[in-house]
Coordinates of C-alpha atoms in Angstrom, one line a residue:
X1 CA -52.6 66.5 210.8
X2 CA -50.7 68.7 208.4
X3 CA -53.8 69.3 206.3
X4 CA -55.8 70.3 209.3
X5 CA -53.0 72.6 210.3
X6 CA -53.3 74.3 206.9
X7 CA -57.1 74.6 207.1
X8 CA -56.9 76.4 210.4
X9 CA -53.8 78.5 210.0
X10 CA -53.9 79.6 206.4
X11 CA -57.3 81.2 206.5
X12 CA -56.8 82.8 209.9
X13 CA -53.4 84.1 209.1
X14 CA -54.4 85.4 205.6
X15 CA -57.0 87.5 207.4
X16 CA -54.4 89.2 209.5
X17 CA -54.4 87.5 212.8
X18 CA -56.6 90.0 214.5
X19 CA -58.9 91.6 212.0
X20 CA -61.9 89.7 213.5
X21 CA -62.4 89.6 217.2
X22 CA -62.8 85.9 217.6
X23 CA -59.4 85.2 216.1
X24 CA -57.6 88.1 217.8
X25 CA -55.2 86.6 220.3
X26 CA -51.6 87.8 220.0
X27 CA -52.1 91.5 220.9
X28 CA -54.6 94.0 222.1
X29 CA -56.0 96.4 219.4
X30 CA -53.3 99.0 218.6
X31 CA -54.3 102.1 216.7
X32 CA -51.8 103.9 214.5
X33 CA -52.7 107.5 214.1
X34 CA -50.1 108.1 211.4
X35 CA -51.4 105.2 209.4
X36 CA -55.0 106.4 209.6
X37 CA -53.9 109.8 208.1
X38 CA -51.8 108.1 205.4
X39 CA -54.6 105.9 204.2
X40 CA -56.9 109.0 204.0
X41 CA -54.2 110.7 201.9
X42 CA -53.8 107.8 199.6
X43 CA -57.5 107.2 198.9
X44 CA -57.6 109.4 195.9
X45 CA -54.2 108.2 194.6
X46 CA -54.8 104.4 194.7
X47 CA -57.5 102.1 193.5
X48 CA -58.7 99.6 196.0
X49 CA -56.3 96.6 195.6
X50 CA -58.9 93.9 194.7
X51 CA -58.5 90.8 192.7
X52 CA -59.0 91.3 188.9
X53 CA -60.3 87.9 188.3
X54 CA -63.6 87.7 190.2
X55 CA -64.2 84.4 192.1
X56 CA -66.5 82.1 190.4
X57 CA -68.4 79.1 191.9
X58 CA -66.5 76.2 190.2
X59 CA -69.2 73.6 190.7
X60 CA -72.0 75.9 189.5
X61 CA -70.0 77.1 186.5
X62 CA -69.0 73.5 185.5
X63 CA -72.7 72.5 185.8
X64 CA -73.7 75.3 183.5
X65 CA -71.1 74.4 180.8
X66 CA -72.1 71.3 178.9
X67 CA -69.8 68.8 177.2
X68 CA -70.6 70.3 173.8
X69 CA -69.3 73.7 174.9
X70 CA -66.2 72.1 176.4
X71 CA -65.5 70.2 173.2
X72 CA -65.9 73.4 171.2
X73 CA -63.4 75.3 173.3
X74 CA -60.9 72.4 173.1
X75 CA -61.3 72.4 169.3
X76 CA -60.5 76.1 169.1
X77 CA -57.6 75.7 171.5
X78 CA -56.1 72.8 169.6
X79 CA -56.2 74.8 166.3
X80 CA -54.0 77.4 167.9
X81 CA -51.5 75.2 169.7
X82 CA -49.1 74.3 166.8
X83 CA -48.5 77.9 165.9
X84 CA -48.2 79.0 169.5
X85 CA -45.6 76.2 170.2
X86 CA -43.5 77.4 167.3
X87 CA -43.7 81.0 168.4
X88 CA -42.8 80.1 172.0
X89 CA -39.8 78.0 170.9
X90 CA -38.4 80.9 168.9
X91 CA -38.9 83.4 171.8
X92 CA -37.3 81.1 174.4
X93 CA -34.2 80.4 172.4
X94 CA -33.6 84.2 172.0
X95 CA -34.2 85.1 175.6
X96 CA -33.1 82.2 177.9
X97 CA -29.4 82.6 177.4
X98 CA -29.5 86.3 177.8
X99 CA -31.6 86.1 180.9
X100 CA -29.9 83.3 182.8
X101 CA -26.5 83.9 184.4
X102 CA -25.3 82.1 187.4
X103 CA -21.8 83.6 187.3
X104 CA -22.2 86.4 189.9
X105 CA -19.4 88.1 191.6
X106 CA -19.1 87.4 195.3
X107 CA -19.7 91.1 196.2
X108 CA -23.2 91.0 194.6
X109 CA -24.1 87.5 195.5
X110 CA -27.8 87.1 196.4
X111 CA -28.8 86.4 200.0
X112 CA -30.6 83.5 198.6
X113 CA -27.4 82.1 197.0
X114 CA -25.7 82.3 200.4
X115 CA -28.4 80.4 202.4
X116 CA -29.9 78.0 199.9
X117 CA -28.4 74.7 198.6
X118 CA -28.0 74.0 194.9
X119 CA -31.2 71.9 194.8
X120 CA -33.4 75.0 195.5
X121 CA -32.5 76.4 192.0
X122 CA -34.5 75.2 189.0
X123 CA -32.5 73.2 186.5
X124 CA -31.8 74.7 183.1
X125 CA -34.0 72.1 181.5
X126 CA -37.0 72.5 183.8
X127 CA -36.8 76.3 183.7
X128 CA -36.5 76.4 179.9
X129 CA -39.5 74.0 179.5
X130 CA -41.6 75.8 182.0
X131 CA -41.1 79.2 180.5
X132 CA -41.6 77.9 176.9
X133 CA -44.9 76.2 178.0
X134 CA -45.9 79.4 179.7
X135 CA -45.3 81.5 176.6
X136 CA -47.2 79.0 174.5
X137 CA -50.1 79.1 177.0
X138 CA -50.3 82.9 176.9
X139 CA -50.3 82.8 173.1
X140 CA -53.1 80.2 173.1
X141 CA -55.1 82.1 175.6
X142 CA -55.1 85.2 173.3
X143 CA -56.0 83.2 170.2
X144 CA -58.9 81.4 172.0
X145 CA -60.3 84.5 173.5
X146 CA -60.1 86.5 170.2
X147 CA -62.4 83.9 168.7
X148 CA -66.1 85.0 168.6
X149 CA -67.3 81.4 168.8
X150 CA -65.3 80.9 172.0
X151 CA -66.8 84.0 173.6
X152 CA -70.3 82.7 172.7
X153 CA -69.5 79.2 174.1
X154 CA -68.3 80.7 177.4
X155 CA -71.1 83.2 177.7
X156 CA -68.8 86.2 177.7
X157 CA -70.6 89.5 177.7
X158 CA -70.0 90.8 174.1
X159 CA -71.1 94.3 175.1
X160 CA -67.8 94.8 177.0
X161 CA -64.7 96.2 175.4
X162 CA -62.2 93.9 173.7
X163 CA -59.8 93.9 176.7
X164 CA -62.6 93.2 179.2
X165 CA -64.0 90.5 177.0
X166 CA -60.6 88.7 176.8
X167 CA -60.2 89.0 180.5
X168 CA -63.6 87.5 181.3
X169 CA -62.9 84.8 178.7
X170 CA -59.5 83.9 180.3
X171 CA -61.0 84.0 183.9
X172 CA -63.8 81.6 182.8
X173 CA -61.3 79.2 181.2
X174 CA -59.1 79.2 184.3
X175 CA -62.1 78.3 186.4
X176 CA -62.8 75.4 184.1
X177 CA -59.1 74.4 183.8
X178 CA -59.5 71.2 185.8
X179 CA -62.4 70.1 183.4
X180 CA -60.6 71.2 180.2
X181 CA -57.2 69.9 181.2
X182 CA -57.4 67.3 183.9
X183 CA -54.0 66.7 185.6
X184 CA -52.2 63.8 184.0
X185 CA -51.6 61.0 186.5
X186 CA -48.0 60.7 187.6
X187 CA -46.2 57.4 187.2
X188 CA -47.3 55.2 190.0
X189 CA -45.0 55.1 193.0
X190 CA -44.4 51.7 194.5
X191 CA -44.9 52.2 198.2
X192 CA -43.8 49.8 200.9
X193 CA -46.8 49.6 203.2
X194 CA -44.7 48.1 206.0
X195 CA -41.8 50.6 205.8
X196 CA -41.0 51.7 209.4
X197 CA -39.8 55.2 208.5
X198 CA -40.9 58.2 206.4
X199 CA -39.1 58.7 203.2
X200 CA -36.7 61.7 203.0
X201 CA -38.5 63.2 200.1
X202 CA -42.0 62.7 201.5
X203 CA -43.2 60.3 198.8
X204 CA -45.4 57.5 200.1
X205 CA -46.2 59.2 203.3
X206 CA -49.7 59.0 201.8
X207 CA -50.0 55.4 200.5
X208 CA -53.0 56.1 198.3
X209 CA -51.6 59.4 196.9
X210 CA -47.8 59.0 197.1
X211 CA -47.0 62.5 195.7
X212 CA -49.2 64.5 198.1
X213 CA -46.9 66.7 200.1
X214 CA -43.7 65.3 198.5
X215 CA -40.7 67.3 197.3
X216 CA -41.3 68.9 193.9
X217 CA -45.1 69.2 194.3
X218 CA -46.8 72.4 193.1
X219 CA -48.1 74.8 195.7
X220 CA -51.9 74.7 196.0
X221 CA -54.3 77.6 195.4
X222 CA -57.2 78.6 197.5
X223 CA -58.6 80.7 194.7
X224 CA -57.9 81.3 191.0
X225 CA -54.5 83.1 190.8
X226 CA -54.6 86.8 189.9
X227 CA -52.0 87.5 187.3
X228 CA -52.1 90.6 185.1
X229 CA -52.6 88.6 181.9
X230 CA -54.3 85.7 183.8
X231 CA -51.2 83.5 183.0
X232 CA -48.1 84.9 184.6
X233 CA -47.5 88.6 184.6
X234 CA -47.5 90.6 187.9
X235 CA -50.9 91.3 189.5
X236 CA -52.4 94.7 188.5
X237 CA -55.0 97.0 189.9
X238 CA -58.7 96.5 189.3
X239 CA -58.7 99.1 186.6
X240 CA -55.8 97.5 184.8
X241 CA -53.1 99.9 185.9
X242 CA -49.9 98.9 187.6
X243 CA -50.1 98.6 191.3
X244 CA -48.3 101.2 193.4
X245 CA -44.6 101.0 193.9
X246 CA -44.0 98.3 196.6
X247 CA -41.4 100.5 198.4
X248 CA -44.0 103.4 198.5
X249 CA -46.6 101.1 200.0
X250 CA -44.1 100.0 202.6
X251 CA -43.0 103.5 203.7
X252 CA -46.4 105.3 203.4
X253 CA -48.7 102.6 204.8
X254 CA -46.4 100.6 207.1
X255 CA -43.6 103.1 208.1
X256 CA -43.4 103.4 211.9
X257 CA -39.6 103.6 212.1
X258 CA -39.7 107.3 213.1
X259 CA -40.8 106.0 216.5
X260 CA -38.1 105.6 219.1
X261 CA -39.2 102.1 220.1
X262 CA -41.8 99.7 218.7
X263 CA -44.3 98.3 221.2
X264 CA -43.7 94.8 222.6
X265 CA -46.0 91.8 222.5
X266 CA -47.7 91.0 225.8
X267 CA -47.9 87.4 224.8
X268 CA -44.9 86.2 222.7
X269 CA -41.2 86.1 223.3
X270 CA -38.6 86.6 220.6
X271 CA -38.2 82.9 220.6
X272 CA -41.7 82.6 219.1
X273 CA -40.5 84.5 216.0
X274 CA -37.5 82.3 215.7
X275 CA -39.6 79.1 216.1
X276 CA -42.1 80.3 213.5
X277 CA -39.3 80.8 211.0
X278 CA -37.9 77.4 211.8
X279 CA -41.3 75.8 211.2
X280 CA -41.5 77.7 207.9
X281 CA -38.2 76.2 206.8
X282 CA -39.6 72.8 207.5
X283 CA -42.5 73.0 205.2
X284 CA -41.9 75.3 202.3
X285 CA -39.1 76.6 200.0
X286 CA -39.9 77.5 196.4
X287 CA -37.3 77.2 193.6
X288 CA -35.2 80.2 192.5
X289 CA -34.1 80.9 189.0
X290 CA -30.5 82.1 189.6
X291 CA -30.7 85.3 187.6
X292 CA -28.4 88.4 187.8
X293 CA -31.0 91.1 187.8
X294 CA -28.9 94.2 187.4
X295 CA -30.7 97.2 185.8
X296 CA -29.4 96.3 182.3
X297 CA -31.1 92.9 182.4
X298 CA -34.4 93.4 180.5
X299 CA -35.7 89.9 181.3
X300 CA -39.4 89.9 182.4
X301 CA -38.2 87.5 185.1
X302 CA -36.4 90.4 186.8
X303 CA -38.8 92.5 188.8
X304 CA -36.5 94.9 190.6
X305 CA -38.2 97.4 192.9
X306 CA -37.3 101.0 192.1
X307 CA -36.4 103.2 195.0
X308 CA -38.3 106.5 194.6
X309 CA -36.1 109.6 194.2
X310 CA -37.5 111.2 197.4
X311 CA -36.8 108.0 199.5
X312 CA -33.8 109.4 201.3
X313 CA -33.5 106.4 203.6
X314 CA -32.0 104.5 200.7
X315 CA -31.0 107.1 198.1
X316 CA -28.6 108.8 200.6
X317 CA -26.8 105.4 200.8
X318 CA -26.8 105.2 196.9
X319 CA -29.4 102.4 196.9
X320 CA -31.6 103.1 193.9
X321 CA -33.3 99.7 193.5
X322 CA -33.8 96.4 195.3
X323 CA -32.7 93.5 193.1
X324 CA -35.4 90.9 192.8
X325 CA -35.9 87.9 190.5
X326 CA -39.1 86.0 190.1
X327 CA -39.3 82.6 191.6
X328 CA -39.0 79.7 189.1
X329 CA -42.2 78.5 187.5
X330 CA -43.4 75.0 188.1
X331 CA -42.9 72.8 185.1
X332 CA -46.4 71.6 184.0
X333 CA -47.0 67.9 183.1
X334 CA -48.0 68.9 179.6
X335 CA -46.7 71.7 177.4
X336 CA -49.0 74.6 176.5
X337 CA -51.9 73.9 178.8
X338 CA -54.3 76.8 179.5
X339 CA -53.2 77.1 183.1
X340 CA -51.5 79.9 185.1
X341 CA -48.0 79.9 186.5
X342 CA -47.5 77.8 189.5
X343 CA -44.5 77.2 191.8
X344 CA -42.7 74.1 193.1
X345 CA -42.0 73.2 196.8
X346 CA -38.4 71.9 197.0
X347 CA -38.9 70.4 200.4
X348 CA -41.6 68.2 202.0
X349 CA -44.8 69.9 203.1
X350 CA -45.0 67.7 206.2
X351 CA -44.0 68.7 209.7
X352 CA -41.2 66.2 209.8
X353 CA -38.0 68.2 210.8
X354 CA -36.7 67.8 207.2
X355 CA -34.9 71.0 207.7
X356 CA -32.7 69.2 210.3
X357 CA -32.5 65.6 209.5
X358 CA -32.5 65.6 205.7
X359 CA -29.0 67.0 205.7
X360 CA -27.5 64.3 207.8
X361 CA -27.2 61.7 205.0
X362 CA -25.0 64.2 203.0
X363 CA -22.2 63.9 205.6
X364 CA -19.4 61.3 205.3
X365 CA -20.2 57.8 206.8
X366 CA -18.6 56.8 210.1
X367 CA -15.4 54.8 210.2
X368 CA -15.2 52.1 212.9
X369 CA -13.5 48.8 213.7
X370 CA -16.5 47.0 212.2
X371 CA -17.3 47.7 208.5
X372 CA -21.0 47.3 209.3
X373 CA -21.0 50.3 211.7
X374 CA -22.9 52.5 209.2
X375 CA -25.7 50.0 209.1
X376 CA -26.3 50.6 212.7
X377 CA -25.7 54.4 212.3
X378 CA -28.4 54.5 209.6
X379 CA -30.9 52.9 211.9
X380 CA -30.0 55.3 214.7
X381 CA -30.4 58.2 212.3
X382 CA -33.8 57.0 211.2
X383 CA -35.1 56.4 214.8
X384 CA -33.7 59.8 215.9
X385 CA -35.4 61.4 212.9
X386 CA -38.7 59.8 213.8
X387 CA -38.5 60.9 217.4
X388 CA -37.5 64.4 216.5
X389 CA -40.4 64.7 214.0
X390 CA -42.9 63.6 216.6
X391 CA -41.5 65.9 219.3
X392 CA -41.6 68.8 216.8
X393 CA -45.2 68.1 215.9
X394 CA -46.2 68.1 219.5
X395 CA -44.5 71.5 220.1
X396 CA -46.2 73.0 217.0
X397 CA -49.7 71.9 218.0
X398 CA -49.5 72.1 221.8
X399 CA -47.2 75.1 222.3
X400 CA -47.0 77.2 219.2
X401 CA -50.5 77.3 217.7
X402 CA -52.2 78.1 221.0
X403 CA -50.0 81.2 221.2
X404 CA -51.0 82.5 217.7
X405 CA -54.6 81.2 217.4
X406 CA -57.6 81.6 219.7
X407 CA -59.1 78.6 221.5
X408 CA -62.2 79.1 219.3
X409 CA -60.2 78.9 216.1
X410 CA -58.3 75.8 217.3
X411 CA -61.5 74.1 218.4
X412 CA -63.4 74.9 215.2
X413 CA -60.5 73.6 213.0
X414 CA -59.9 70.5 215.1
X415 CA -56.3 71.4 215.8
X416 CA -56.2 70.2 219.4
X417 CA -53.9 67.3 220.3
X418 CA -55.8 64.3 221.5
X419 CA -55.3 63.5 225.2
X420 CA -54.2 60.3 226.9
X421 CA -53.8 57.2 224.7
X422 CA -56.5 58.2 222.2
X423 CA -55.4 57.6 218.7
X424 CA -56.4 59.8 215.7
X425 CA -58.7 57.8 213.4
X426 CA -59.8 60.4 210.9
X427 CA -56.9 60.3 208.5
X428 CA -58.0 61.4 205.0
X429 CA -55.8 60.2 202.1
X430 CA -57.7 62.4 199.7
X431 CA -56.4 65.5 201.5
X432 CA -53.4 67.0 199.8
X433 CA -50.8 68.1 202.4
X434 CA -49.0 70.4 200.0
X435 CA -48.6 74.0 201.1
X436 CA -50.9 76.8 199.8
X437 CA -49.6 79.8 198.0
X438 CA -51.5 82.2 200.2
X439 CA -49.9 80.6 203.3
X440 CA -46.2 80.5 202.2
X441 CA -46.2 83.7 200.1
X442 CA -48.4 86.0 202.2
X443 CA -50.1 84.8 205.4
X444 CA -47.2 83.2 207.3
X445 CA -45.0 86.2 206.8
X446 CA -46.9 87.8 209.7
X447 CA -43.8 86.7 211.8
X448 CA -41.7 89.5 210.2
X449 CA -43.7 92.0 212.4
X450 CA -42.5 90.2 215.5
X451 CA -38.8 90.8 214.8
X452 CA -36.9 93.1 217.2
X453 CA -33.9 95.2 216.2
X454 CA -31.5 93.1 218.3
X455 CA -31.1 89.7 219.8
X456 CA -30.1 90.0 223.4
X457 CA -27.4 87.8 224.9
X458 CA -27.7 87.1 228.7
X459 CA -25.6 85.4 231.2
X460 CA -27.2 83.0 233.7
X461 CA -27.4 85.7 236.3
X462 CA -28.7 88.2 233.8
X463 CA -31.4 85.7 232.8
X464 CA -32.4 85.4 236.4
X465 CA -32.2 89.2 236.8
X466 CA -29.6 89.1 239.5
X467 CA -27.6 92.1 238.6
X468 CA -25.1 91.8 241.4
X469 CA -23.0 89.8 239.1
X470 CA -20.3 91.8 237.3
X471 CA -21.5 90.6 233.9
X472 CA -25.2 90.0 233.5
X473 CA -25.4 90.9 229.8
X474 CA -23.2 90.5 226.7
X475 CA -23.2 92.6 223.6
X476 CA -26.5 92.2 221.6
X477 CA -26.5 90.8 218.1
X478 CA -28.0 93.2 215.5
X479 CA -30.7 91.7 213.4
X480 CA -29.1 93.0 210.3
X481 CA -26.3 90.4 211.0
X482 CA -29.0 87.7 211.2
X483 CA -27.7 84.4 209.7
X484 CA -24.1 84.9 210.8
X485 CA -23.3 81.6 212.6
X486 CA -20.1 82.8 214.2
X487 CA -22.0 84.2 217.2
X488 CA -22.7 80.6 218.2
X489 CA -19.0 80.0 218.8
X490 CA -18.4 83.3 220.5
X491 CA -17.8 81.9 224.0
X492 CA -16.5 85.2 225.3
X493 CA -20.1 86.5 224.7
X494 CA -21.9 83.5 226.2
X495 CA -22.1 81.4 223.0
X496 CA -25.4 79.6 222.2
X497 CA -26.7 79.6 225.8
X498 CA -26.6 83.4 226.0
X499 CA -28.5 83.7 222.7
X500 CA -31.3 81.4 223.9
X501 CA -31.6 83.1 227.2
X502 CA -32.1 86.4 225.3
X503 CA -34.7 84.8 223.0
X504 CA -36.7 83.5 226.0
X505 CA -36.3 86.7 228.1
X506 CA -37.1 89.3 225.4
X507 CA -40.6 90.0 224.3
X508 CA -41.3 89.9 220.6
X509 CA -42.3 93.1 218.9
X510 CA -46.1 93.6 218.8
X511 CA -48.0 92.0 215.9
X512 CA -49.0 95.1 213.9
X513 CA -48.5 96.7 210.5
X514 CA -44.9 97.8 211.3
X515 CA -41.5 96.1 210.9
X516 CA -38.3 96.9 212.7
X517 CA -35.9 99.3 210.9
X518 CA -33.4 96.4 210.8
X519 CA -35.4 94.6 208.2
X520 CA -37.4 97.5 206.6
X521 CA -34.4 99.8 206.2
X522 CA -31.3 97.7 206.8
X523 CA -32.0 94.2 205.3
X524 CA -28.6 93.1 204.1
X525 CA -28.5 90.3 201.5
X526 CA -24.8 90.6 200.8
X527 CA -22.1 93.2 200.6
X528 CA -23.5 96.5 199.4
X529 CA -27.0 95.0 198.9
X530 CA -29.5 96.7 201.2
X531 CA -33.3 96.2 200.8
X532 CA -36.7 96.5 202.4
X533 CA -38.1 93.2 203.5
X534 CA -41.7 94.4 203.5
X535 CA -41.5 95.8 200.0
X536 CA -40.0 92.5 198.9
X537 CA -42.9 90.6 200.5
X538 CA -45.4 92.8 198.7
X539 CA -43.8 92.3 195.3
X540 CA -43.4 88.6 195.9
X541 CA -47.1 88.1 196.5
X542 CA -47.8 90.1 193.3
X543 CA -45.5 88.0 191.2
X544 CA -47.0 84.7 192.6
X545 CA -50.4 85.9 191.5
X546 CA -51.8 85.9 195.1
X547 CA -55.0 87.9 195.1
X548 CA -55.5 90.8 197.4
X549 CA -56.8 90.6 201.0
X550 CA -60.3 91.7 199.9
X551 CA -60.7 88.5 197.8
X552 CA -60.0 86.2 200.8
X553 CA -62.2 88.3 203.2
X554 CA -65.2 88.6 200.8
X555 CA -65.1 85.4 198.7
X556 CA -63.0 82.7 200.5
X557 CA -64.0 83.2 204.1
X558 CA -67.2 85.1 203.2
X559 CA -66.9 87.3 206.3
X560 CA -69.6 89.9 206.7
X561 CA -69.8 92.8 206.3
X562 CA -68.1 92.7 202.9
X563 CA -65.3 95.1 202.2
X564 CA -66.3 97.6 199.5
X565 CA -63.8 100.5 199.9
X566 CA -61.0 101.9 202.1
X567 CA -63.4 103.0 204.7
X568 CA -64.5 99.4 205.3
X569 CA -60.8 98.4 205.5
X570 CA -60.1 101.1 208.1
X571 CA -62.9 99.8 210.3
X572 CA -61.3 96.3 210.3
X573 CA -57.7 97.6 210.7
X574 CA -58.6 100.0 213.5
X575 CA -61.5 98.4 215.5
X576 CA -63.3 100.5 218.1
X577 CA -63.8 97.8 220.7

């Protein structure tokens, strides 16, 4: 069912949850006059943010490229590999020790350090090998695409300028990557077909393809990634320029914090936002590198967001940049393949409550009068884990998805739970359950728009709106203190019960192009480390090579009419119905 969940949710959420009428469920259309004006003002300053690598029909292209052409490209590539490997080895030895530094001071510790376990950081070996392979790949790409014979074999338009020729050459090779460099089969995993429980790491959940959806798998792509150099550098504008500063995009296009209050959702409570995040933490977590990205770190893996000089919201608080490191690249199975950067999922892609139950085995075993007590405990743990996973799946498909997707979308993508005692019989072992980049890096972050500025805490009487009681409400929890577990133990303010009453009673913020000031202006990732969550989201998608919205609208979902310019985008963002 996870694969079907992806098919339905990824494409719909990528398209904005409401930009087409049939999928618009969460909120009524809401028009932002300020945003309309800002987009008009920016039309002459920005190029339409479209993907640089045009989508190509893989099957058609592969049919047009014969084996002789493929052999010719491989021969040119192999001639360049030895030199490129030597160059990459020299570069990585000079840069890796400079760039990598885990010895941060507590005051500047990353938010990611505070909430992630050690396993979510790439090992020194994996990171070094991945970066070296990537450098070699970039070198090989250049050498292949500088070769006139390669351009002829790939049918590159030689009337283009040198830069355009190389880009078209690289884009064609990327589309042919599966043919040129088929994925090496992993060592076979011996699966127990009669095992009563899922494995903790997700292996063998699919008996025919044991690694599908398992820990460490590479996030999938819906389309060819869009990197500036086709391999790993940040996405660029269509004309080759750098994209606009992410903080400027955040404040000029999405800034609604001058309003006194954000509109509320007429459909979702604040608990929906919390549940959506919980679900996210069950299915995706990419590896971090563990860099100290202070301004003097010149590593290309540091992509700090500069705060513009006129951005008084931050400069008046002496915040001049948002520290940001790139996520760790996935280590390819073979060095120096002509493939773009990918990313590893450090948790299972299955909806299996791994964010809850996978931690239990780390705790000390139980001591009892019988030395075999832990054998029983293990069975209780596994049975509980199986039950929790099943309950969670039912909640996701029966309660959560119908709130964020239309009935039509759920029906078309076969996301309904079967009724009665009917069993699902359409399991497809060829379907890879691994998460998609577009989902984890872009689409599913729609939930950030639902966040309020505070979490209310209500007493039982307050929840029932009986205000005769002397204490119906406790002090609210500011979102900027989100992640502080001490509130759970604050019995004087109602503890956990009061927090959950507030989540159920409060409406979520309306799904729109705005974020609460608590995460757009006050995101705290540690002492003295303020940032803008929306700007970080924008930059993260760019560094993962996720193409722009227009690519998904025009070429993945093939929605008509096609988007050609900002005027077309305005019609979608601000519908007239």
